[in-house]
JSON list of C-alpha atoms in Angstrom, two decimals:
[
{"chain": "A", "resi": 1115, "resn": "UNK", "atom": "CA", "xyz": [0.00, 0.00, 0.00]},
{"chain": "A", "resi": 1116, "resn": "UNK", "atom": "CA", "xyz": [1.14, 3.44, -0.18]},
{"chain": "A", "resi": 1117, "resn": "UNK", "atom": "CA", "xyz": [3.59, 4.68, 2.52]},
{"chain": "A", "resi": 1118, "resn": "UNK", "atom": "CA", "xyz": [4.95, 8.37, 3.64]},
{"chain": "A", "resi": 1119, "resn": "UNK", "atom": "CA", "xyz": [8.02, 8.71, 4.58]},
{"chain": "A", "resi": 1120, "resn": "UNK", "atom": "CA", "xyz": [8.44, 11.86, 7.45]},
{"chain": "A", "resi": 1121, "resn": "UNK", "atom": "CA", "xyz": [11.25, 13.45, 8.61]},
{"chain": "A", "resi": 1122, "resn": "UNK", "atom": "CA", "xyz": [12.66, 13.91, 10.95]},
{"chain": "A", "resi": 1123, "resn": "UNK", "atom": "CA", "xyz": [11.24, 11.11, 13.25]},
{"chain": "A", "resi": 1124, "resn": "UNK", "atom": "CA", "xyz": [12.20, 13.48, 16.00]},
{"chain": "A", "resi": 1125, "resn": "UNK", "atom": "CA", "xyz": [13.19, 17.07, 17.04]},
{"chain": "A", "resi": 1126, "resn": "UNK", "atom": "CA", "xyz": [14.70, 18.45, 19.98]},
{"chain": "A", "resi": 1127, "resn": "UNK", "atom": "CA", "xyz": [15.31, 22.84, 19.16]},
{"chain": "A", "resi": 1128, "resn": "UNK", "atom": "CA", "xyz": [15.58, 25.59, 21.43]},
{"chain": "A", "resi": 1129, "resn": "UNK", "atom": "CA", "xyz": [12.82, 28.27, 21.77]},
{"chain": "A", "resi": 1130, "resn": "UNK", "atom": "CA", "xyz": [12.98, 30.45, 19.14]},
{"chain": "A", "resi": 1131, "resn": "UNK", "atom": "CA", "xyz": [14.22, 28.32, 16.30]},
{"chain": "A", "resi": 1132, "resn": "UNK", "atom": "CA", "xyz": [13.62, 27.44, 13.30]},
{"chain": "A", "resi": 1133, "resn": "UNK", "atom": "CA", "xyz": [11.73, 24.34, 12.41]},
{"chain": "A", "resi": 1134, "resn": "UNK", "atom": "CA", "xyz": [11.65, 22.35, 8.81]},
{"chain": "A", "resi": 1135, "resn": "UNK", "atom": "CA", "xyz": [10.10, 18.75, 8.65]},
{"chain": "A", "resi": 1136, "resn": "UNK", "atom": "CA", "xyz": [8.86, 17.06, 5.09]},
{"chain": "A", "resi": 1137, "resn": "UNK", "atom": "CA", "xyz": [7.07, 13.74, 3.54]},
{"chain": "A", "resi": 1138, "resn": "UNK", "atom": "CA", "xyz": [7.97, 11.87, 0.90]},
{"chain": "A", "resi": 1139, "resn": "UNK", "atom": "CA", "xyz": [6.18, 9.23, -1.47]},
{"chain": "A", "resi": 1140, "resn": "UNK", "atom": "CA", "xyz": [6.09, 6.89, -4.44]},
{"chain": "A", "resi": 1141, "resn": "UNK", "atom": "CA", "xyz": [2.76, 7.87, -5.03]},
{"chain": "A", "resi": 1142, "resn": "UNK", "atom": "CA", "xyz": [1.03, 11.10, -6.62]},
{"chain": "A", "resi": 1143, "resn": "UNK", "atom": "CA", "xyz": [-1.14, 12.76, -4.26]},
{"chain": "A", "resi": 1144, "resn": "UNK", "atom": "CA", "xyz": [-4.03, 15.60, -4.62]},
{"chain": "A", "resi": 1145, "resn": "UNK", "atom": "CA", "xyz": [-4.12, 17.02, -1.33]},
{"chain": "A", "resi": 1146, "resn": "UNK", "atom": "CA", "xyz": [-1.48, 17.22, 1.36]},
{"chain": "A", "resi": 1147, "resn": "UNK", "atom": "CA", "xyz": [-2.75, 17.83, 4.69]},
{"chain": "A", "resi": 1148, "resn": "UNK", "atom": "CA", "xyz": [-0.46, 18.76, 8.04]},
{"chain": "A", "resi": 1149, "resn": "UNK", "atom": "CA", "xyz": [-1.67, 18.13, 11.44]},
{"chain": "A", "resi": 1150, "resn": "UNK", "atom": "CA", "xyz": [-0.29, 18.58, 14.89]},
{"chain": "A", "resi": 1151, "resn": "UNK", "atom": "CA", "xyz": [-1.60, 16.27, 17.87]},
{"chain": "A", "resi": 1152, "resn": "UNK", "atom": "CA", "xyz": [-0.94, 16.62, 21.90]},
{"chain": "A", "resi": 1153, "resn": "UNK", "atom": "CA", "xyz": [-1.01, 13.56, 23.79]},
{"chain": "A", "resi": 1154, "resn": "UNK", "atom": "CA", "xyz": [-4.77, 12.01, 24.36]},
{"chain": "A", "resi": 1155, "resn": "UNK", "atom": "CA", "xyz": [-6.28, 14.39, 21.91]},
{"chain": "A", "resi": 1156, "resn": "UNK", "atom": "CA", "xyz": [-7.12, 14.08, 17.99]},
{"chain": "A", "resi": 1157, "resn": "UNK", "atom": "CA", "xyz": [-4.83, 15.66, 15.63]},
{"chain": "A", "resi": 1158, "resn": "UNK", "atom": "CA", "xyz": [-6.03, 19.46, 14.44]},
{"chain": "A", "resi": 1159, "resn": "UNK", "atom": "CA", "xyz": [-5.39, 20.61, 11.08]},
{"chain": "A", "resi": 1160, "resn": "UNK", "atom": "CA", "xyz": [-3.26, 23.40, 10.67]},
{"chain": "A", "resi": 1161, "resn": "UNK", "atom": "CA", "xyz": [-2.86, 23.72, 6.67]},
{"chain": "A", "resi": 1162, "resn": "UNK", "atom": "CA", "xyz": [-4.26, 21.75, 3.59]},
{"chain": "A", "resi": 1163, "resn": "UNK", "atom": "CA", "xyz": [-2.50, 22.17, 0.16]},
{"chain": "A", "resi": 1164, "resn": "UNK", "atom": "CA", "xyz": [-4.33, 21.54, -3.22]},
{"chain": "A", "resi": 1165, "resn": "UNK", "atom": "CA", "xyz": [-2.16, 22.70, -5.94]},
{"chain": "A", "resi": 1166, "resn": "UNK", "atom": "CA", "xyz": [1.08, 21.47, -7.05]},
{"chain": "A", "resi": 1167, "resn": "UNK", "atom": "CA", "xyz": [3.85, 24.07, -5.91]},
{"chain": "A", "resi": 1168, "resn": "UNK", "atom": "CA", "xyz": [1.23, 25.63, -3.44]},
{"chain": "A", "resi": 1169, "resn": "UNK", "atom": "CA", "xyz": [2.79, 27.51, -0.80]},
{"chain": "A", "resi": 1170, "resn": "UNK", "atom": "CA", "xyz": [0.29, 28.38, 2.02]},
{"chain": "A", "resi": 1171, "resn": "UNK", "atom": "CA", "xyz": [1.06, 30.02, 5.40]},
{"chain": "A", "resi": 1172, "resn": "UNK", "atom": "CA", "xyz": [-0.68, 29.99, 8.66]},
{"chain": "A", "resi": 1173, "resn": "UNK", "atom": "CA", "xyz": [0.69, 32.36, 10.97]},
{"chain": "A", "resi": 1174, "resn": "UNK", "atom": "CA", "xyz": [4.57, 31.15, 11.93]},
{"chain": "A", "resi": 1175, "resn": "UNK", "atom": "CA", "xyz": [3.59, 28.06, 10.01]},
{"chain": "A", "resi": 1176, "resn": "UNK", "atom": "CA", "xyz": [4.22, 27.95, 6.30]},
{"chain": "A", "resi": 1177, "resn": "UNK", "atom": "CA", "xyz": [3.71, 24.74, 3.91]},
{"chain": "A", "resi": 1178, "resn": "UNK", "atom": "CA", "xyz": [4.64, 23.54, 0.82]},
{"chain": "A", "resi": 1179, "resn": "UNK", "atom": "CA", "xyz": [3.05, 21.38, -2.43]},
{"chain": "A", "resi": 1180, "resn": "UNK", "atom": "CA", "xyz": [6.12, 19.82, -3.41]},
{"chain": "A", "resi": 1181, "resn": "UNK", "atom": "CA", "xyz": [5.52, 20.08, -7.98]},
{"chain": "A", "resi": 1182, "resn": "UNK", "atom": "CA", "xyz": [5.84, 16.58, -8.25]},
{"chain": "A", "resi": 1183, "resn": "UNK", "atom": "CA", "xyz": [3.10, 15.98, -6.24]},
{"chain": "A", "resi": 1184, "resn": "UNK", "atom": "CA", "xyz": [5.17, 13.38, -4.02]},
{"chain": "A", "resi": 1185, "resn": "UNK", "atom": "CA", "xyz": [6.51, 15.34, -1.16]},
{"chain": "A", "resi": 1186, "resn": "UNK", "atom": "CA", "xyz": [5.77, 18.82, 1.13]},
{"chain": "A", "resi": 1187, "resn": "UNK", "atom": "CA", "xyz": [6.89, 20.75, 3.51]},
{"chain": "A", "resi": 1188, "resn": "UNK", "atom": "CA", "xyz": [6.51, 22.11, 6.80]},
{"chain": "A", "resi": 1189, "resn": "UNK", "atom": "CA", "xyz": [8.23, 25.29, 8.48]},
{"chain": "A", "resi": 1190, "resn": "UNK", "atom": "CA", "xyz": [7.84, 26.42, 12.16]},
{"chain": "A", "resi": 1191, "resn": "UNK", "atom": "CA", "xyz": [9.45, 29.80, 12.30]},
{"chain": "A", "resi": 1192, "resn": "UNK", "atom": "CA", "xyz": [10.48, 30.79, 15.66]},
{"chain": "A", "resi": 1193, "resn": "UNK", "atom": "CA", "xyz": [9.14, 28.12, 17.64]},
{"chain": "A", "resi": 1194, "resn": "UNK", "atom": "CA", "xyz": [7.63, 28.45, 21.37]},
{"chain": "A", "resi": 1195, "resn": "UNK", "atom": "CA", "xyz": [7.39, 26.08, 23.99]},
{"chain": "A", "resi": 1196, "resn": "UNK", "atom": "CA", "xyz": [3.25, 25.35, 23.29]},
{"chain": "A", "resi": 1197, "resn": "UNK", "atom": "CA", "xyz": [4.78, 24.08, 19.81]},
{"chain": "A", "resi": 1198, "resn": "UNK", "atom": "CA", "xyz": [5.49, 21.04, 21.44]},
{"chain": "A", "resi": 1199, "resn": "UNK", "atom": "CA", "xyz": [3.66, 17.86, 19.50]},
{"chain": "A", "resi": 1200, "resn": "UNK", "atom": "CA", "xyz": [3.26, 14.97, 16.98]},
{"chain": "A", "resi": 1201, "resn": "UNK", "atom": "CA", "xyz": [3.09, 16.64, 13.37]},
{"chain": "A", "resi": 1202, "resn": "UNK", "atom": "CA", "xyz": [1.72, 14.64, 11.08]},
{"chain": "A", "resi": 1203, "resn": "UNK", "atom": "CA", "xyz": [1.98, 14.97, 7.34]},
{"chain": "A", "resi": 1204, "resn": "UNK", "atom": "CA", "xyz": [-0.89, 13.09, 5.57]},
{"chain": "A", "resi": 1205, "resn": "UNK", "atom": "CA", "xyz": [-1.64, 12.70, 1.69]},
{"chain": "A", "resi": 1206, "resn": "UNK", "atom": "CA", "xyz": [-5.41, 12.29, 0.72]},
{"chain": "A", "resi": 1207, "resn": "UNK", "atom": "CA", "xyz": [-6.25, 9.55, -2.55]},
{"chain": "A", "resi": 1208, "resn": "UNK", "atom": "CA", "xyz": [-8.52, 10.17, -5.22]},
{"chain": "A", "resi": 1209, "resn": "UNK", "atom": "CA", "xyz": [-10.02, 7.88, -7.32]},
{"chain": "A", "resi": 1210, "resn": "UNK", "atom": "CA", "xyz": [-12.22, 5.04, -7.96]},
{"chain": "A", "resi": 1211, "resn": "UNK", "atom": "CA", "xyz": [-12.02, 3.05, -4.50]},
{"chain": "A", "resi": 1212, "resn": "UNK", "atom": "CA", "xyz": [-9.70, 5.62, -3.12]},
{"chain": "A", "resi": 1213, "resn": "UNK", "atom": "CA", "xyz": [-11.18, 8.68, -2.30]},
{"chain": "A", "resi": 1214, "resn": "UNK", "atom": "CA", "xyz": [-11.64, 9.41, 0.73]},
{"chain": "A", "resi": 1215, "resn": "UNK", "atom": "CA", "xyz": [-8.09, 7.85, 1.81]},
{"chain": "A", "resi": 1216, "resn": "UNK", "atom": "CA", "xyz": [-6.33, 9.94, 3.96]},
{"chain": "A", "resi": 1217, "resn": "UNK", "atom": "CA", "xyz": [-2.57, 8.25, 4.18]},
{"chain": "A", "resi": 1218, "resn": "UNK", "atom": "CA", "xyz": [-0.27, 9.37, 7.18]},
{"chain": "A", "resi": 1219, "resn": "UNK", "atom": "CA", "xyz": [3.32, 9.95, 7.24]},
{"chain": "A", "resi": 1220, "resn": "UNK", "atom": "CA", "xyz": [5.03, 8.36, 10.75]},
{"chain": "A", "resi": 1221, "resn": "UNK", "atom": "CA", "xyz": [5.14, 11.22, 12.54]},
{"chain": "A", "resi": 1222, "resn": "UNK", "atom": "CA", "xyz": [7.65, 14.19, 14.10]},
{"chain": "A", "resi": 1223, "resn": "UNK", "atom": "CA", "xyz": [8.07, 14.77, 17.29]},
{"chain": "A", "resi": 1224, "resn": "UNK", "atom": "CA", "xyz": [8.78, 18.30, 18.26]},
{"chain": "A", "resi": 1225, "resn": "UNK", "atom": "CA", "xyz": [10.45, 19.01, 21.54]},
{"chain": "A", "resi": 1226, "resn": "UNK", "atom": "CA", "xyz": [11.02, 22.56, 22.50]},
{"chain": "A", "resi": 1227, "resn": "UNK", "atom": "CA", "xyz": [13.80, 23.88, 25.22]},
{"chain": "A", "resi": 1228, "resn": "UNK", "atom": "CA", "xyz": [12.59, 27.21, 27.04]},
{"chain": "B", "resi": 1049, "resn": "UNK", "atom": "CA", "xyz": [-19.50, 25.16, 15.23]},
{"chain": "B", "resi": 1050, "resn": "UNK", "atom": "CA", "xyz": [-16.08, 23.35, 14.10]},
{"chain": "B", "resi": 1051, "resn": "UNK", "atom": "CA", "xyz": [-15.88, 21.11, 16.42]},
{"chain": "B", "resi": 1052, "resn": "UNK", "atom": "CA", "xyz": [-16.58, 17.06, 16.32]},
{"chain": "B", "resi": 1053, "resn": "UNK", "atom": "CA", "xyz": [-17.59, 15.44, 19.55]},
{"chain": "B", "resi": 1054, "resn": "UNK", "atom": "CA", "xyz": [-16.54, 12.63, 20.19]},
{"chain": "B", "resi": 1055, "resn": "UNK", "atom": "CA", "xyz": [-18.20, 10.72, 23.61]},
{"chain": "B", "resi": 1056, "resn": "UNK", "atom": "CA", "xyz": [-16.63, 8.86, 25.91]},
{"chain": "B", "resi": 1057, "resn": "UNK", "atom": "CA", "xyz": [-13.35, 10.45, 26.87]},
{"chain": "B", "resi": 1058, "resn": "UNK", "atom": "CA", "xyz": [-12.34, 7.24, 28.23]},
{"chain": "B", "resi": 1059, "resn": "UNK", "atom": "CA", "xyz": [-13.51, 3.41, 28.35]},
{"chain": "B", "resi": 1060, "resn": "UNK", "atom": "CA", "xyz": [-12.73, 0.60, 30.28]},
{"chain": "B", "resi": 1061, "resn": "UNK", "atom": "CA", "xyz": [-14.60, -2.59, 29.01]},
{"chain": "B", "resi": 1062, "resn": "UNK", "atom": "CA", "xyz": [-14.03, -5.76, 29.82]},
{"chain": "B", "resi": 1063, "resn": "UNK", "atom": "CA", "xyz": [-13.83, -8.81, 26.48]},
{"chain": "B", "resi": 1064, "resn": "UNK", "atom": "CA", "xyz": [-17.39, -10.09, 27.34]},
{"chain": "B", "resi": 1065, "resn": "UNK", "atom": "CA", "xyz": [-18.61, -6.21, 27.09]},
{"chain": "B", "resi": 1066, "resn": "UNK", "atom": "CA", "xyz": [-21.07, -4.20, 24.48]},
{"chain": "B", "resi": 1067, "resn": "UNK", "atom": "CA", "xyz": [-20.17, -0.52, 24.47]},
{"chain": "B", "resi": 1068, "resn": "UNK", "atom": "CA", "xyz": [-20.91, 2.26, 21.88]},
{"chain": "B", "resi": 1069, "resn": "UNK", "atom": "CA", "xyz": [-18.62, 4.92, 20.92]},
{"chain": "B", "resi": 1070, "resn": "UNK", "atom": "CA", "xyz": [-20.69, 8.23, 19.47]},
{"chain": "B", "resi": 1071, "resn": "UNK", "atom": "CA", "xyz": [-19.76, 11.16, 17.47]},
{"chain": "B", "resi": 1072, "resn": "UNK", "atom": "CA", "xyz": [-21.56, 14.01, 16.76]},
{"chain": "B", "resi": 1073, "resn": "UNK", "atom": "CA", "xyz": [-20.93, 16.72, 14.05]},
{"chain": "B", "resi": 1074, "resn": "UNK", "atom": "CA", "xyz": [-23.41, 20.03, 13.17]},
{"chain": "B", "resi": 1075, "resn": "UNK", "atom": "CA", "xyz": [-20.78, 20.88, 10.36]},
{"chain": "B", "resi": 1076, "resn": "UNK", "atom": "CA", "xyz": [-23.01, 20.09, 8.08]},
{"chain": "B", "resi": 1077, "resn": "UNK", "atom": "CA", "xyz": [-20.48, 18.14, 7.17]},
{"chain": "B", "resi": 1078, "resn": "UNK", "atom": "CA", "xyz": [-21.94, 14.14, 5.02]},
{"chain": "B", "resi": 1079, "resn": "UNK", "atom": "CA", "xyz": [-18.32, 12.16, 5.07]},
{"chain": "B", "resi": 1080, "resn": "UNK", "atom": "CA", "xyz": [-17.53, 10.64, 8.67]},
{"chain": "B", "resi": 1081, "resn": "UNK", "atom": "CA", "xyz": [-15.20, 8.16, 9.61]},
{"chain": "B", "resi": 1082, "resn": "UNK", "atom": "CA", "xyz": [-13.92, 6.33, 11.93]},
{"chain": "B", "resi": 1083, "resn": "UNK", "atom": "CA", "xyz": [-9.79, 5.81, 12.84]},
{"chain": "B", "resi": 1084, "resn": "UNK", "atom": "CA", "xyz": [-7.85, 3.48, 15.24]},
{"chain": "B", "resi": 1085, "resn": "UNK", "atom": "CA", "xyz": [-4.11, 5.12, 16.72]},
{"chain": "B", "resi": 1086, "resn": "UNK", "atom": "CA", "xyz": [-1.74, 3.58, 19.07]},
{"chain": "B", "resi": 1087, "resn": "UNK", "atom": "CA", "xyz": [0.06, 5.31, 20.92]},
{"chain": "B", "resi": 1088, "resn": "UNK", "atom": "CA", "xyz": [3.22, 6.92, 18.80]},
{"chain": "B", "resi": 1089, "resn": "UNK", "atom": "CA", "xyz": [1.96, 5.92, 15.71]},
{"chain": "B", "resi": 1090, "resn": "UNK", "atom": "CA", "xyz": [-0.07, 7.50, 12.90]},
{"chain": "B", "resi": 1091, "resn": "UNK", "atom": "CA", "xyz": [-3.94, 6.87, 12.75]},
{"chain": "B", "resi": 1092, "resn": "UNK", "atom": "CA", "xyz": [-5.39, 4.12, 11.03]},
{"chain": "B", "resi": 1093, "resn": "UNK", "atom": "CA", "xyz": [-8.47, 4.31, 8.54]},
{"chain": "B", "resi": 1094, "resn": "UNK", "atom": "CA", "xyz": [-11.45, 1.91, 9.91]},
{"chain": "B", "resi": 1095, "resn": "UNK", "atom": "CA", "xyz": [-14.66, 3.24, 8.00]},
{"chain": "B", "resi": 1096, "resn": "UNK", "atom": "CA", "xyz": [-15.78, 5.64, 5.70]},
{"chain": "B", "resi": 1097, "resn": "UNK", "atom": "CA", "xyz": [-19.28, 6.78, 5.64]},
{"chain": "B", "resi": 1098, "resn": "UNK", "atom": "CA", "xyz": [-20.57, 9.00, 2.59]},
{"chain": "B", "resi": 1099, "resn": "UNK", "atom": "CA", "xyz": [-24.21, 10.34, 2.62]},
{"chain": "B", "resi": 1100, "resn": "UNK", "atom": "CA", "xyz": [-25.13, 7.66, 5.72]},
{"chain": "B", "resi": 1101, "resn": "UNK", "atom": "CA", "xyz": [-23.99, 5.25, 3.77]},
{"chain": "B", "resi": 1102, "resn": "UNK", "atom": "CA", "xyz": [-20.57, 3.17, 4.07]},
{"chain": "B", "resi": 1103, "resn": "UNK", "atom": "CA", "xyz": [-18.25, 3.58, 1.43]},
{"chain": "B", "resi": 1104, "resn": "UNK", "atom": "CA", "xyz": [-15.31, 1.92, 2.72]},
{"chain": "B", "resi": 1105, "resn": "UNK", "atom": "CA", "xyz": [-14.46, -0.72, 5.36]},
{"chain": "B", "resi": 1106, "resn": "UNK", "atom": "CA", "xyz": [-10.70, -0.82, 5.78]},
{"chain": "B", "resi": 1107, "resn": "UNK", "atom": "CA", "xyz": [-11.20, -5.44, 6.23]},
{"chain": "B", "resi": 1108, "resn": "UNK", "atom": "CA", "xyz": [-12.16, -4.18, 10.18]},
{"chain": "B", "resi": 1109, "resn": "UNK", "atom": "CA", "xyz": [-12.58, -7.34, 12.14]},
{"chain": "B", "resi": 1110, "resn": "UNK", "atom": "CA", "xyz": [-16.58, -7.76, 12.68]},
{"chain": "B", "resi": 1111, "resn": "UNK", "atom": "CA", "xyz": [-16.39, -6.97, 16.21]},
{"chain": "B", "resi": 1112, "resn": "UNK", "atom": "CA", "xyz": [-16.61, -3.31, 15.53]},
{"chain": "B", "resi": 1113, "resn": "UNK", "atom": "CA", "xyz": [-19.63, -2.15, 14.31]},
{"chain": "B", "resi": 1114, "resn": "UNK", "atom": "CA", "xyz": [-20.26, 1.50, 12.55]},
{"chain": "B", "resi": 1115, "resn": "UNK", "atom": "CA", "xyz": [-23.50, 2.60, 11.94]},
{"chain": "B", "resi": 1116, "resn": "UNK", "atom": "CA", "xyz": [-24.73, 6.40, 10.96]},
{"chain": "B", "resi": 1117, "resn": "UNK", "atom": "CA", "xyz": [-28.22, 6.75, 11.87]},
{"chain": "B", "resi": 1118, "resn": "UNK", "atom": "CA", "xyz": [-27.81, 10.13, 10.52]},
{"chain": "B", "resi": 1119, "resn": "UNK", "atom": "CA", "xyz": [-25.72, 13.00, 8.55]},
{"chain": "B", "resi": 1120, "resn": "UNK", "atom": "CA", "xyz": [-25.02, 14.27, 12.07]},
{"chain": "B", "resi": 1121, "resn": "UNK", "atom": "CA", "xyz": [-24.13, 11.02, 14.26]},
{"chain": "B", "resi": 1122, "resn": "UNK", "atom": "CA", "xyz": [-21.14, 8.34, 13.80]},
{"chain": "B", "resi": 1123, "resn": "UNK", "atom": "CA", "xyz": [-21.26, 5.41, 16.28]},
{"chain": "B", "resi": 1124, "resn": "UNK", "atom": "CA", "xyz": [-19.11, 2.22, 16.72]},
{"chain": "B", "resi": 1125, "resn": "UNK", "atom": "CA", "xyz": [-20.18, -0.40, 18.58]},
{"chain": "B", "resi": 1126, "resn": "UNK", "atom": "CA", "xyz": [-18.14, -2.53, 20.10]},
{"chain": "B", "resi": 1127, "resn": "UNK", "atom": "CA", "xyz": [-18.47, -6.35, 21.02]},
{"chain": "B", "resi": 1128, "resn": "UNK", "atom": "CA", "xyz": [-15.93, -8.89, 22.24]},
{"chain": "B", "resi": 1129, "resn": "UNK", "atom": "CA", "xyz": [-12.89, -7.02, 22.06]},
{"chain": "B", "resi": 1130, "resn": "UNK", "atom": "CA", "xyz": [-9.44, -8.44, 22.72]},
{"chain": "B", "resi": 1131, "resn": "UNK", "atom": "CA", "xyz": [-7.11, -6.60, 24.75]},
{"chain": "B", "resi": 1132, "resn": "UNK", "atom": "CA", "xyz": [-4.90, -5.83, 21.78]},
{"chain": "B", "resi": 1133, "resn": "UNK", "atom": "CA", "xyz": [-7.75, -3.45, 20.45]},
{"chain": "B", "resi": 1134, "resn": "UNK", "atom": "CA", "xyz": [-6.93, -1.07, 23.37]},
{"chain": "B", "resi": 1135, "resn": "UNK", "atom": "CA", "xyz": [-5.60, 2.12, 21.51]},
{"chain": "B", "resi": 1136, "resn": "UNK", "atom": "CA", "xyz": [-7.36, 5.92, 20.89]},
{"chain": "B", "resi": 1137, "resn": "UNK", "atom": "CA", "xyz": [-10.58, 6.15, 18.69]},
{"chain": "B", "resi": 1138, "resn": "UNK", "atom": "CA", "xyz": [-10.57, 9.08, 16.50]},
{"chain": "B", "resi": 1139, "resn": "UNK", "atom": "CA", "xyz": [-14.08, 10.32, 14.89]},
{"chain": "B", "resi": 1140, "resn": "UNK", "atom": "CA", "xyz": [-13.33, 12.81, 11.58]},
{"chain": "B", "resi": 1141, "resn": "UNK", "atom": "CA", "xyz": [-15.94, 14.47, 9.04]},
{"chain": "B", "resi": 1142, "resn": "UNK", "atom": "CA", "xyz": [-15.58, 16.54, 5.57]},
{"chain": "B", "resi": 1143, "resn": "UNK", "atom": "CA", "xyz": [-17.55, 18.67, 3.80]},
{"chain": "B", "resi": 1144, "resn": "UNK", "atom": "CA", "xyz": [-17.49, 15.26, 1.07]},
{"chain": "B", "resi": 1145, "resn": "UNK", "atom": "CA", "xyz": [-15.35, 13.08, 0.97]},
{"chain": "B", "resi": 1146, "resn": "UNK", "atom": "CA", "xyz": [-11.56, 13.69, -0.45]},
{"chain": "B", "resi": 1147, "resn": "UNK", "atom": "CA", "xyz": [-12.07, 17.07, 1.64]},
{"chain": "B", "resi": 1148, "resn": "UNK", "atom": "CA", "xyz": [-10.23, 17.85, 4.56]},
{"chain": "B", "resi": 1149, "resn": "UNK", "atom": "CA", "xyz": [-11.04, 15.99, 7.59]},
{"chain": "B", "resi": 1150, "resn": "UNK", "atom": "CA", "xyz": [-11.53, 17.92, 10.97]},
{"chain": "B", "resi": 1151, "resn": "UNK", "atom": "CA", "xyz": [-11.20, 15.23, 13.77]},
{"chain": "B", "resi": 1152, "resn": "UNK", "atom": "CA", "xyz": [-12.75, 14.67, 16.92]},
{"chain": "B", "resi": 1153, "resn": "UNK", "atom": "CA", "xyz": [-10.43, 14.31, 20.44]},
{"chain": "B", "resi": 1154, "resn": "UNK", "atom": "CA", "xyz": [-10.96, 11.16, 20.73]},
{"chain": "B", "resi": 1155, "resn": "UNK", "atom": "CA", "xyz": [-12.44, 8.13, 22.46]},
{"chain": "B", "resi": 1156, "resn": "UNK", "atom": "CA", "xyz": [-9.21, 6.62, 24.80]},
{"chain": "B", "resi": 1157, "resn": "UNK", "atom": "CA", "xyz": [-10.14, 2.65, 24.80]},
{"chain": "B", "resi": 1158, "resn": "UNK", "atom": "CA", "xyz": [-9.01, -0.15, 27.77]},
{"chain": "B", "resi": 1159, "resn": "UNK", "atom": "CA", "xyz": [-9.44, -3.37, 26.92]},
{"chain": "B", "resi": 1160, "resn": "UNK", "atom": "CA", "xyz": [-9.12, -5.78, 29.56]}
]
């Protein structure tokens, strides 16, 4: 079946920098999705990407459409300490018995130092 | 309203048990589904339900149930579960489906 592959698996920064994590895969996807989850809760979207080369902010977060449709990005400028979290990258399927897929990348865990 | 409620916050059940899980959406929202996530690992599709009706069933062993009475309310019912089904229950909509899902917090399920 169709796999993303996120990285990093895991982060550990400082407070007020930078942040870059991305997804790969062998397969062409229509919508890229980015969540972040906090332990015992469901994950919250925080950008969706439609368009091939796409690049859509949301406040100190800012996401990419890779052009190949295989991969995107995800920046965390100037991190803070409630940044803390599981982001997830996820890839949504279209087609025949596929839509309505939603395919999740592994995970990165972001660890923030005050 | 954006949110997706998702009812019980936790459940203990025992492998002889019937419990429900519910969900609840006034999104207006007609593609629900329902996801299994262990802990440190992405979620897993279960069902898809389009317009009430299901759409896909990810080869979920019969012991889960999902039924959507209506384009507002997701449940899964549960009978003989084995311990290794203990993990977080996630409840998402869309507007359709292939739209962005908004997900619920979660049901937090003990198996013993």
């Amino acid at each position: 079946g169709q796999q993303l592959n996120q990285s990093p698996q895991s982060m550990f920064i400082q407070e007020g920098e930078d942040v870059s994590m991305n997804c790969t895969s062998s397969s062409i996807f229509n919508t890229w999705l980015w969540y972040k989850q906090d332990p015992g809760e469901g994950p919250v979207l925080l950008i969706a990407l439609y368009k091939a080369g796409e690049l859509t902010s949301n406040g100190r977060l800012t996401a990419q459409f890779g052009i190949t449709r295989k991969d995107s990005f995800l920046n965390i400028s100037a991190s803070i300490p409630s940044d803390v979290g599981i982001y997830f990258c996820a890839g949504q399927l279209w087609g025949s018995s596929n839509t309505g897929k939603l395919i999740f990348g592994q995970g990165t865990t972001l660890q923030v130092k005050p | 309203d954006t949110e997706v409620t998702q009812t019980p916050k936790h459940l203990v059940m025992g492998m002889t048990n019937k419990k429900s899980l519910k969900c609840e959406q006034h999104m207006g929202h007609r593609a629900m589904y329902w996801y299994k996530q262990k802990a440190k690992k992405p979620p897993e599709l279960m069902f898809v339900y389009s317009y009430e009706k299901l759409s896909i069933n990810e080869s979920v062993p019969s012991r889960f149930s999902p039924e959507c009475p209506n384009s507002s309310l997701l449940n899964l019912h549960l009978h003989a579960l084995q311990p290794e089904d203990s993990a977080l229950y996630l409840c998402a909509s869309s507007l359709t489906v292939g739209e962005k899902l908004f997900f619920g917090s979660g049901t937090q399920l003990s198996v013993l």
